[in-house]
Short mmCIF file of C-alpha atoms in Angstrom, two decimals:
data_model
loop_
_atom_site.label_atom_id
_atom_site.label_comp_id
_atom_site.label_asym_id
_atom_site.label_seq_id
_atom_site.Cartn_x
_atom_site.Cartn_y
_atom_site.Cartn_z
CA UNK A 1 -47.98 -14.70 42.82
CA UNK A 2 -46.51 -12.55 45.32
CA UNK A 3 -45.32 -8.84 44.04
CA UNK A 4 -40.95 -10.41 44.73
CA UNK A 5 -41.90 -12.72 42.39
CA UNK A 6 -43.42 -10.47 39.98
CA UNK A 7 -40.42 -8.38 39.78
CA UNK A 8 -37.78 -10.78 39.93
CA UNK A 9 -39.10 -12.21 36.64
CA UNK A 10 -39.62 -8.81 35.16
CA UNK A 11 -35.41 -8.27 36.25
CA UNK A 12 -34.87 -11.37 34.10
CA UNK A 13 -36.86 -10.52 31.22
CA UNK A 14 -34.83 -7.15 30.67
CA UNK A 15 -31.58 -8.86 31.44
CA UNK A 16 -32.99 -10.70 28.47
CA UNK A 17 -33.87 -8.44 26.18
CA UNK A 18 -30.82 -6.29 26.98
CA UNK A 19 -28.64 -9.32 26.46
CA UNK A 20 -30.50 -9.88 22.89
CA UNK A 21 -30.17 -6.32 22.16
CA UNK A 22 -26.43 -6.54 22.82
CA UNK A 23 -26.33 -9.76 20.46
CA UNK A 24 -28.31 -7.92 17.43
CA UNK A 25 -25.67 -4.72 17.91
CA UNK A 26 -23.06 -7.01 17.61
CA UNK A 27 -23.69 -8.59 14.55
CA UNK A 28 -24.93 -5.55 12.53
CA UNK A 29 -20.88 -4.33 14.16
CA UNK A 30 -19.89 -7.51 12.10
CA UNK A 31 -21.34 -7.32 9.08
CA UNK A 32 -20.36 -3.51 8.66
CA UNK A 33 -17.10 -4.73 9.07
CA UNK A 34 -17.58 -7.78 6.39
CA UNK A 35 -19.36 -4.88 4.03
CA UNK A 36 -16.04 -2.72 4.29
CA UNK A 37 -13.97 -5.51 3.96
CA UNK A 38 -15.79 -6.58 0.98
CA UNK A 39 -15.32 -2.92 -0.60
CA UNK A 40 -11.48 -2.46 -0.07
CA UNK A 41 -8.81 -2.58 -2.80
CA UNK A 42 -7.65 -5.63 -5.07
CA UNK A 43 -5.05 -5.76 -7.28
CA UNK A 44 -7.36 -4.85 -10.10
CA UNK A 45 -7.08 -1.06 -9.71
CA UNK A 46 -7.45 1.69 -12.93
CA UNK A 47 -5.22 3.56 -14.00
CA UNK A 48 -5.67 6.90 -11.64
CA UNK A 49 -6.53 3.72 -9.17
CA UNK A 50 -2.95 2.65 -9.15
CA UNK A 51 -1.39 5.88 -8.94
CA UNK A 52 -3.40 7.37 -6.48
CA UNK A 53 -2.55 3.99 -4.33
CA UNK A 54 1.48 4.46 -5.37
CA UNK A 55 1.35 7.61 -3.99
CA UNK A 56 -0.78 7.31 -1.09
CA UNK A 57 1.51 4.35 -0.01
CA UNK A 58 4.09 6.10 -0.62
CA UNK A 59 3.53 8.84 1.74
CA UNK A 60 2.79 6.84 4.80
CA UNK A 61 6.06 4.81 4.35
CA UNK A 62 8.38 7.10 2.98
CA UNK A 63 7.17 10.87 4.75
CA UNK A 64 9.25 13.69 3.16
CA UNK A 65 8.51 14.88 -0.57
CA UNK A 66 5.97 11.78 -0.78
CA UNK A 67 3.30 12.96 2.22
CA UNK A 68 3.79 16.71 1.09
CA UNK A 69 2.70 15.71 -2.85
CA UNK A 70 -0.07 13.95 -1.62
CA UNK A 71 -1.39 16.97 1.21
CA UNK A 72 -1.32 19.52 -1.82
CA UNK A 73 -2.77 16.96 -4.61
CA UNK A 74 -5.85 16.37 -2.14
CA UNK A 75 -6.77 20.23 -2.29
CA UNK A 76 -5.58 20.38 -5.94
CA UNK A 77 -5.12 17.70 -8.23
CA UNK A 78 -2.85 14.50 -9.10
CA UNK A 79 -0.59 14.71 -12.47
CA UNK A 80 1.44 11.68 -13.25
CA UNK A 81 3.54 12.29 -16.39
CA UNK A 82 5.07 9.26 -17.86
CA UNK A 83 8.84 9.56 -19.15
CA UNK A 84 11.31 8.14 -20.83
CA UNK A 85 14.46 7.58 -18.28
CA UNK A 86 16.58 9.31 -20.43
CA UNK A 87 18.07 11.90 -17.72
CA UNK A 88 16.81 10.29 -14.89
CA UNK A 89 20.04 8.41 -13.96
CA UNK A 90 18.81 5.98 -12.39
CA UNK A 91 19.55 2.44 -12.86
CA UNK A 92 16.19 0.85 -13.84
CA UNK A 93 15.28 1.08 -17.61
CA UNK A 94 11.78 1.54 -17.27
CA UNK A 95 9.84 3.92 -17.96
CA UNK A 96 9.63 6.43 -15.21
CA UNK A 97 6.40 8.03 -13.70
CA UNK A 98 6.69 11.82 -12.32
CA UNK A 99 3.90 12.82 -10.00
CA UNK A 100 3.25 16.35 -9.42
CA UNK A 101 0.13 18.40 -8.43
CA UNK A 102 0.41 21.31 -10.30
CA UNK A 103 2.07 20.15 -13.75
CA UNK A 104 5.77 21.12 -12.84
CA UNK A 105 9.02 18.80 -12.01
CA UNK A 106 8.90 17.03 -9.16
CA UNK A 107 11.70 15.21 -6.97
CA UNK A 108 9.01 12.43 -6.88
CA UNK A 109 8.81 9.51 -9.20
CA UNK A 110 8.27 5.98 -9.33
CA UNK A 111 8.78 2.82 -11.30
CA UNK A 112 6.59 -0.36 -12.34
CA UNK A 113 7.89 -3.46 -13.50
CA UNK A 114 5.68 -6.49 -13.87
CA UNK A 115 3.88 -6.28 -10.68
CA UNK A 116 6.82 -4.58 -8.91
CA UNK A 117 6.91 -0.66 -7.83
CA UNK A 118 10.12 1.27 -7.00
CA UNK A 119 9.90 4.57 -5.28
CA UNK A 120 12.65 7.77 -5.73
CA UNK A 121 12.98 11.04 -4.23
CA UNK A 122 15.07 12.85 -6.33
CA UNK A 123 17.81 10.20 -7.44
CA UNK A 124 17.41 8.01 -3.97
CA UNK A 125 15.66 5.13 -3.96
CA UNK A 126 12.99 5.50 -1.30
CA UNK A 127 12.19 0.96 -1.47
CA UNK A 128 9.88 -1.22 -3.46
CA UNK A 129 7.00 -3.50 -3.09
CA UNK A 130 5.01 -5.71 -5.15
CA UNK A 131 1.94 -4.54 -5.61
CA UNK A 132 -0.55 -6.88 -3.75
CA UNK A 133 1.50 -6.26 -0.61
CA UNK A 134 0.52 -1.97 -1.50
CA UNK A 135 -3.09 -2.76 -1.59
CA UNK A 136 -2.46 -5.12 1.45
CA UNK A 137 -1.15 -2.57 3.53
CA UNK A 138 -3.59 -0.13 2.07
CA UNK A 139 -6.38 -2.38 2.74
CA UNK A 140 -4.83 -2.88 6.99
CA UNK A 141 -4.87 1.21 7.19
CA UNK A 142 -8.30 1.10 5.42
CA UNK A 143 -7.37 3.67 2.76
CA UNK A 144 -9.69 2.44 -0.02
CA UNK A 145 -12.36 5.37 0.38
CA UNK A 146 -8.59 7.93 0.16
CA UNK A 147 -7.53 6.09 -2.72
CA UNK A 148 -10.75 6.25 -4.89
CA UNK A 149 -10.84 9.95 -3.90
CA UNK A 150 -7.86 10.68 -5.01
CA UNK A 151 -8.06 8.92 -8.10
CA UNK A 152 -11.30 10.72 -8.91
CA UNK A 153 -8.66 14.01 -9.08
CA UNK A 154 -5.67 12.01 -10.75
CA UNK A 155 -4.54 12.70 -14.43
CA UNK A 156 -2.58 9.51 -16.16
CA UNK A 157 -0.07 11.07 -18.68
CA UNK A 158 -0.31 14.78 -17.89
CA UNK A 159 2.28 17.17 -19.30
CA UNK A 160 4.95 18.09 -17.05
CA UNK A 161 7.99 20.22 -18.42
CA UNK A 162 11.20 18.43 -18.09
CA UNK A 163 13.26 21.75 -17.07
CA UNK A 164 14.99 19.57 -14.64
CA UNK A 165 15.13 15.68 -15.82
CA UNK A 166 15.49 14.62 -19.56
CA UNK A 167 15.03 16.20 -22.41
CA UNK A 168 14.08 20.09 -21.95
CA UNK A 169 11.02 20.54 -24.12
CA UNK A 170 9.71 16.73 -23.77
CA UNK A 171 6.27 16.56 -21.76
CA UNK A 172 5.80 13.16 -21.52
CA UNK A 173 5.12 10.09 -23.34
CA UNK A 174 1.71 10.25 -25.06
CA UNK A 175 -0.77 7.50 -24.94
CA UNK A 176 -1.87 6.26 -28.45
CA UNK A 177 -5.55 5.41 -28.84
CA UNK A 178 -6.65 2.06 -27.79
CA UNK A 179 -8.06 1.51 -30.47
CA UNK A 180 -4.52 1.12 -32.63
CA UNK A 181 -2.62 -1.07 -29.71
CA UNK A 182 -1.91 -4.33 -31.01
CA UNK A 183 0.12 -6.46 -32.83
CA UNK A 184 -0.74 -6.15 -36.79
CA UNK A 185 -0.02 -7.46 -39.78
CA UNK A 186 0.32 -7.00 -44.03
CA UNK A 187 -0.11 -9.41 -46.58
CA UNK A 188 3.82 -9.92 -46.77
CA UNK A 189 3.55 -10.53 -43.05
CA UNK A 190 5.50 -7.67 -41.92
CA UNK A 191 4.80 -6.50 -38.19
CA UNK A 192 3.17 -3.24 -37.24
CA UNK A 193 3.36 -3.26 -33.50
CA UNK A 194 1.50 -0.25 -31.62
CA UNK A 195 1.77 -0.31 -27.59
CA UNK A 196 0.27 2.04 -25.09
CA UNK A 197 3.69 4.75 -26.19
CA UNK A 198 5.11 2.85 -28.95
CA UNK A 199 5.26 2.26 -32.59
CA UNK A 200 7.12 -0.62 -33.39
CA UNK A 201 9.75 0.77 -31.21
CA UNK A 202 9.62 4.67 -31.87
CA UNK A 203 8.51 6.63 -28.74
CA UNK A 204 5.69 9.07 -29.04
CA UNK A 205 5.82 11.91 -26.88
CA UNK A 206 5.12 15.27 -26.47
CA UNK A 207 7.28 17.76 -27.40
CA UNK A 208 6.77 21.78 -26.46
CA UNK A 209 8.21 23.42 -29.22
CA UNK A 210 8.94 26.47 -28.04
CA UNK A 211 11.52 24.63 -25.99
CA UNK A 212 12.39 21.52 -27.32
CA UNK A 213 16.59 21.32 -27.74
CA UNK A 214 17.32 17.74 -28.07
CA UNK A 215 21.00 17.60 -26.17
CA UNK A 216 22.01 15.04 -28.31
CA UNK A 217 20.44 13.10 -31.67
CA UNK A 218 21.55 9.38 -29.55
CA UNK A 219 18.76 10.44 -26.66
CA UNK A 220 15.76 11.59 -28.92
CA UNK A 221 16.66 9.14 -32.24
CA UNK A 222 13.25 6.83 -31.80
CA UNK A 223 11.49 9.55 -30.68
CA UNK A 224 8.08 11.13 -32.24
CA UNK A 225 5.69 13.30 -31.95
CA UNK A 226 1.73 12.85 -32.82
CA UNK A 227 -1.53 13.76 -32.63
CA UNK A 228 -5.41 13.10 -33.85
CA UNK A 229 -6.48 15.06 -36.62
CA UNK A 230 -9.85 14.69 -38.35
CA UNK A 231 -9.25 14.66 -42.41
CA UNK A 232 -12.60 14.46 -44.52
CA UNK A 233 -14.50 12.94 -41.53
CA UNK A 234 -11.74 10.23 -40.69
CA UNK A 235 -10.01 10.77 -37.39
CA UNK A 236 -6.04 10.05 -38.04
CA UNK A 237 -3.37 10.16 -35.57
CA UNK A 238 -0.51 11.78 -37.47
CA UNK A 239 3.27 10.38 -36.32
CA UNK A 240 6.00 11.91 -37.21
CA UNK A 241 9.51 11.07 -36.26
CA UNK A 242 11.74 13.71 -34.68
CA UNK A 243 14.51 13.10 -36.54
CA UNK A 244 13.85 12.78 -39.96
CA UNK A 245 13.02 14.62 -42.81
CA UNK A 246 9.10 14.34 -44.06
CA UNK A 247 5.93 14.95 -42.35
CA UNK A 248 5.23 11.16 -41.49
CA UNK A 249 2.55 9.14 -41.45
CA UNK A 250 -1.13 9.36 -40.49
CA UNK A 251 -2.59 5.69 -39.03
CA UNK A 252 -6.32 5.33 -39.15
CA UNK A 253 -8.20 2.22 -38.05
CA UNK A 254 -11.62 1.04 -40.55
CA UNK A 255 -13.42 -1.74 -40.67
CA UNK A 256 -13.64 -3.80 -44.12
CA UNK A 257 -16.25 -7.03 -44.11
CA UNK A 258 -16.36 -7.02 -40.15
CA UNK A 259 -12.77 -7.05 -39.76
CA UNK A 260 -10.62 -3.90 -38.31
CA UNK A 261 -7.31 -2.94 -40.15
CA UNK A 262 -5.03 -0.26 -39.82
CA UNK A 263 -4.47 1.86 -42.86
CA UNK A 264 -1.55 4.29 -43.66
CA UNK A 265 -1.56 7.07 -45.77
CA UNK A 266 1.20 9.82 -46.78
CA UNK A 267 0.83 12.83 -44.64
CA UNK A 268 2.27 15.26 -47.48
CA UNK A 269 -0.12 13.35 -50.71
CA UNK A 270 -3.05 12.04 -48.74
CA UNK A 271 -2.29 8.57 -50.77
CA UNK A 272 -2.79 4.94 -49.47
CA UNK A 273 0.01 3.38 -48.74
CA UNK A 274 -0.70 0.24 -47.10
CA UNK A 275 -2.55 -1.69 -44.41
CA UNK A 276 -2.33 -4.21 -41.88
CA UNK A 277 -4.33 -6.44 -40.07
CA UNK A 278 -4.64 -8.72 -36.85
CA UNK A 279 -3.49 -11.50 -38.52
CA UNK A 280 -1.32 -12.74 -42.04
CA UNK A 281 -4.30 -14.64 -43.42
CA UNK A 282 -6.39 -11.57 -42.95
CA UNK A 283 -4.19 -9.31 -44.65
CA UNK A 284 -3.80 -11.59 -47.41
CA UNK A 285 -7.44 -12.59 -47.97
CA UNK A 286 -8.26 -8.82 -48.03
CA UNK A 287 -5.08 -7.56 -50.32
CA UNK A 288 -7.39 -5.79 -52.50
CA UNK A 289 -9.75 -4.20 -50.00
CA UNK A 290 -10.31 -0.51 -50.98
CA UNK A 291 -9.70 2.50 -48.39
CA UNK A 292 -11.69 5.68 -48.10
CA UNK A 293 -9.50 8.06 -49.50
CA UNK A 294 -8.19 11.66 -47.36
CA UNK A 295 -8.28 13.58 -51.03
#
């Protein structure tokens, strides 16, 4: 075989192998992109998930205020206070969400009902968007890795003072244990219904004292204040109601015969004063279950 030969075949073999070569780098360029397809955002996002993606959304779209918050909350941190929207003035009803990145007031809020998500800077609506079209766009800008970074910094229901919006003195809406969310019941079938910041209907937040002046007893008249304390090795969360006289009401959650109920006892006797459970038929079948007492 003459020595043309020779290397015209050996031309063809590397066109060959270069041609493979180029084949095997392109499909290891696909399947990187499946893999970070595969690990971008759903609609199933945390807590700090969520407002990490609000705001990070938020400050490609909108600029301003928005792109600032998030800038400083990457070198600091992410506080997202949740409010009543008393003070607010603005026309949704819902409860409003202040982020800020070093616990102060901030022009920028936002709003979420159902699956829908209004911006504001100051009192101007900045737009809104349902919330798979947030992690869509998210997703197209490939801001998952920002997101989870920033949510690994974010605080859900931080105090922020409310020197500028609502009710001086009021920090924020607390979040009640998980534990006592539900709807419950007593034997007469009378509702006790406990929601992430509600008890059947009464707001708990937190209140600074040293500056809490309710401007008027119509803003702050389902309003309370609470918090965990630990009485003869039961943990209670103690409510009591802004407005009234008494020291409230401490809520403790035990389980009788493999059930959970809530019990109630008088903050200023330590006495038993009722229970509730996740259904009637409970309640009634267990009407004479017997407490551990605070005493």
């Amino acid at each position: 075989m003459s020595k043309r030969i020779l290397a015209l075949i050996g031309i063809l073999m590397a066109l060959g192998l270069t041609a493979c070569n180029q084949n095997t780098a392109n499909n290891m360029n696909n399947q990187r992109k499946a893999n970070t397809q595969k690990q971008g955002l759903t609609t199933k996002l945390n807590a700090p998930e969520q407002a990490s993606a609000f705001i990070i959304y938020a400050a490609m779209k909108y600029k301003g205020h928005w792109q600032k918050l998030y800038q400083r909350a990457q070198a600091t941190k992410l506080s997202v206070s949740v409010k009543n929207h008393t003070g607010f003035r603005v026309k949704s009803k819902d409860y409003i969400y202040e982020a800020s990145d070093d616990g102060k007031e901030a022009d920028t809020f936002y709003t979420v009902k159902d699956d829908q998500i209004t911006w504001y800077t100051g009192k101007k609506k900045q737009g809104s968007a349902e919330l798979s079209n947030v992690v869509n766009y998210l997703n197209s800008h490939e801001q998952a890795d920002q997101v989870k970074q920033l949510a690994a910094i974010t605080k859900i229901g931080a105090a922020i003072t409310s020197d500028k919006y609502g009710v001086k003195g009021d920090n924020g809406l607390s979040f009640i244990p998980k534990s006592l969310r539900g709807t419950w019941y007593n034997r007469q079938g009378k509702k006790l219904v406990v929601t992430d910041h509600t008890i059947n209907g009464e707001e708990i937040h937190m209140i600074d004292n040293a500056s809490f002046a309710p401007v008027s007893f119509k803003q702050t008249e389902k309003w309370a204040r609470a918090r965990m304390e630990n009485i003869n090795g039961i943990d209670c969360y103690h409510v009591q109601s802004l407005n009234q006289q008494g020291f409230g009401l401490l809520y403790t959650v035990q389980k009788k015969d493999g059930e959970h109920a809530i019990a109630t006892y008088s903050v200023d006797t330590g006495d038993f004063t009722g229970s509730y459970w996740k259904s009637i038929k409970s309640a009634k079948i267990n009407r004479d279950a017997v407490f551990a007492s605070l005493k």
